[in-house]
């Protein structure tokens, strides 16, 4: 047992298709291991049944590697954290059951973590850290949210997608263009060779909510009409189509974040989630930050995509606040803090 303010935590993340474990002591990350499941690529998306089976296969090795890299013995652990949701039920169950078994056998507390709260707290793994209050745009394959953060565990969702996530818009566009999954990084690099010469309208959604399904439909009909005129259209125009779609998605994200900053008067702006790797999004946010005098924060990519370090960070704050769960806790597929 370590000192009360420097707990040694093992965190497990298994909400979607990455099996991850991390060890943290007193808020300092000691190890961060992720096993990515490449099995889904050939299906063009995550297959839930396969994901949970792969988590079962990976979890022992991933936890062992995290403990070894952290120089941590299992008897050093003060608590076990796991992702409670949101996520795929079969995937969440693997991480949660493992965490419960370990907590029970070691007779140490269990900490249930909200995956979306953890994405935000990824900003506290390393310096520079945003000052409170700040706004966080979480953009990934499964989430698109604008969150106001007043303290580590005090967060309010100001806006969220009413249908698809931003990463999904990239991935579904990629599918229509015949690109591999996940398509976000491929579209990002193709877009650099093109210009955004095709215009897609931004959806009109009230307040700070987002919508991406209308964009998906307009891309689909645009491609259908163009291919009817020229069967080589996608092949010939791929880079321009990618640049155009990417610009539209980034516009939508940037405009909503701008509105959120104006509405709240907050200029501490954080971005989390896998889509934050997008080069255009980064450039456009950095330009906007200079214009609007925002302080902008984007963690390293390994803390932006799904990872267990962020679960450990959230668990650290929950440990200090005494927020533990008992063994009857269940996964929450649609958990909202
Ligand atoms: O956070 P993440 O790894 O997993 C989820 O929780 O979903 O995010 C994955 C998403 C995918 O949709 C992927 O296409 C997108 O992030 N992505 C990108 C880029 N890199 C990853 N989207 C646009 N540009 C990128 N460079
Ligand atoms: Zn995520």
JSON list of N, CA, C and O and ligand atoms in Angstrom, two decimals, residues 13 15 115-116 119 140 143 304-306 310, ligand 2:
[
{"chain": "A", "resi": 13, "resn": "UNK", "atom": "N", "xyz": [-8.57, -0.57, -20.23]},
{"chain": "A", "resi": 13, "resn": "UNK", "atom": "CA", "xyz": [-9.49, 0.02, -21.22]},
{"chain": "A", "resi": 13, "resn": "UNK", "atom": "C", "xyz": [-9.83, -1.05, -22.25]},
{"chain": "A", "resi": 13, "resn": "UNK", "atom": "O", "xyz": [-8.93, -1.64, -22.87]},
{"chain": "A", "resi": 15, "resn": "UNK", "atom": "N", "xyz": [-13.11, -0.61, -24.28]},
{"chain": "A", "resi": 15, "resn": "UNK", "atom": "CA", "xyz": [-14.46, -0.19, -24.68]},
{"chain": "A", "resi": 15, "resn": "UNK", "atom": "C", "xyz": [-14.79, -0.51, -26.13]},
{"chain": "A", "resi": 15, "resn": "UNK", "atom": "O", "xyz": [-15.93, -0.67, -26.49]},
{"chain": "A", "resi": 115, "resn": "UNK", "atom": "N", "xyz": [-15.48, 6.57, -20.02]},
{"chain": "A", "resi": 115, "resn": "UNK", "atom": "CA", "xyz": [-14.51, 6.68, -21.11]},
{"chain": "A", "resi": 115, "resn": "UNK", "atom": "C", "xyz": [-14.39, 8.12, -21.65]},
{"chain": "A", "resi": 115, "resn": "UNK", "atom": "O", "xyz": [-13.30, 8.58, -21.99]},
{"chain": "A", "resi": 116, "resn": "UNK", "atom": "N", "xyz": [-15.53, 8.82, -21.70]},
{"chain": "A", "resi": 116, "resn": "UNK", "atom": "CA", "xyz": [-15.50, 10.18, -22.28]},
{"chain": "A", "resi": 116, "resn": "UNK", "atom": "C", "xyz": [-14.87, 11.18, -21.31]},
{"chain": "A", "resi": 116, "resn": "UNK", "atom": "O", "xyz": [-14.17, 12.11, -21.73]},
{"chain": "A", "resi": 119, "resn": "UNK", "atom": "N", "xyz": [-11.19, 10.67, -21.80]},
{"chain": "A", "resi": 119, "resn": "UNK", "atom": "CA", "xyz": [-10.63, 11.35, -22.98]},
{"chain": "A", "resi": 119, "resn": "UNK", "atom": "C", "xyz": [-10.26, 12.79, -22.61]},
{"chain": "A", "resi": 119, "resn": "UNK", "atom": "O", "xyz": [-9.22, 13.31, -23.01]},
{"chain": "A", "resi": 140, "resn": "UNK", "atom": "N", "xyz": [-13.76, 11.52, -32.06]},
{"chain": "A", "resi": 140, "resn": "UNK", "atom": "CA", "xyz": [-13.16, 10.22, -32.38]},
{"chain": "A", "resi": 140, "resn": "UNK", "atom": "C", "xyz": [-14.12, 9.43, -33.25]},
{"chain": "A", "resi": 140, "resn": "UNK", "atom": "O", "xyz": [-15.09, 9.98, -33.76]},
{"chain": "A", "resi": 143, "resn": "UNK", "atom": "N", "xyz": [-17.24, 9.27, -30.84]},
{"chain": "A", "resi": 143, "resn": "UNK", "atom": "CA", "xyz": [-17.74, 10.42, -30.06]},
{"chain": "A", "resi": 143, "resn": "UNK", "atom": "C", "xyz": [-17.45, 11.77, -30.72]},
{"chain": "A", "resi": 143, "resn": "UNK", "atom": "O", "xyz": [-16.41, 11.93, -31.35]},
{"chain": "A", "resi": 304, "resn": "UNK", "atom": "N", "xyz": [-4.47, 10.53, -27.26]},
{"chain": "A", "resi": 304, "resn": "UNK", "atom": "CA", "xyz": [-5.71, 10.99, -27.91]},
{"chain": "A", "resi": 304, "resn": "UNK", "atom": "C", "xyz": [-6.55, 9.82, -28.37]},
{"chain": "A", "resi": 304, "resn": "UNK", "atom": "O", "xyz": [-7.76, 9.81, -28.21]},
{"chain": "A", "resi": 305, "resn": "UNK", "atom": "N", "xyz": [-5.90, 8.82, -28.98]},
{"chain": "A", "resi": 305, "resn": "UNK", "atom": "CA", "xyz": [-6.65, 7.62, -29.39]},
{"chain": "A", "resi": 305, "resn": "UNK", "atom": "C", "xyz": [-6.95, 6.82, -28.12]},
{"chain": "A", "resi": 305, "resn": "UNK", "atom": "O", "xyz": [-6.42, 7.13, -27.05]},
{"chain": "A", "resi": 306, "resn": "UNK", "atom": "N", "xyz": [-7.80, 5.80, -28.24]},
{"chain": "A", "resi": 306, "resn": "UNK", "atom": "CA", "xyz": [-8.17, 5.05, -27.04]},
{"chain": "A", "resi": 306, "resn": "UNK", "atom": "C", "xyz": [-6.93, 4.47, -26.36]},
{"chain": "A", "resi": 306, "resn": "UNK", "atom": "O", "xyz": [-6.07, 3.88, -27.03]},
{"chain": "A", "resi": 310, "resn": "UNK", "atom": "N", "xyz": [-5.27, 7.35, -20.03]},
{"chain": "A", "resi": 310, "resn": "UNK", "atom": "CA", "xyz": [-6.33, 8.32, -19.71]},
{"chain": "A", "resi": 310, "resn": "UNK", "atom": "C", "xyz": [-7.31, 7.73, -18.67]},
{"chain": "A", "resi": 310, "resn": "UNK", "atom": "O", "xyz": [-7.86, 8.46, -17.84]},
{"chain": "B", "resi": 2, "resn": "LIG", "atom": "ZN1", "xyz": [-12.60, 6.79, -27.29]}
]
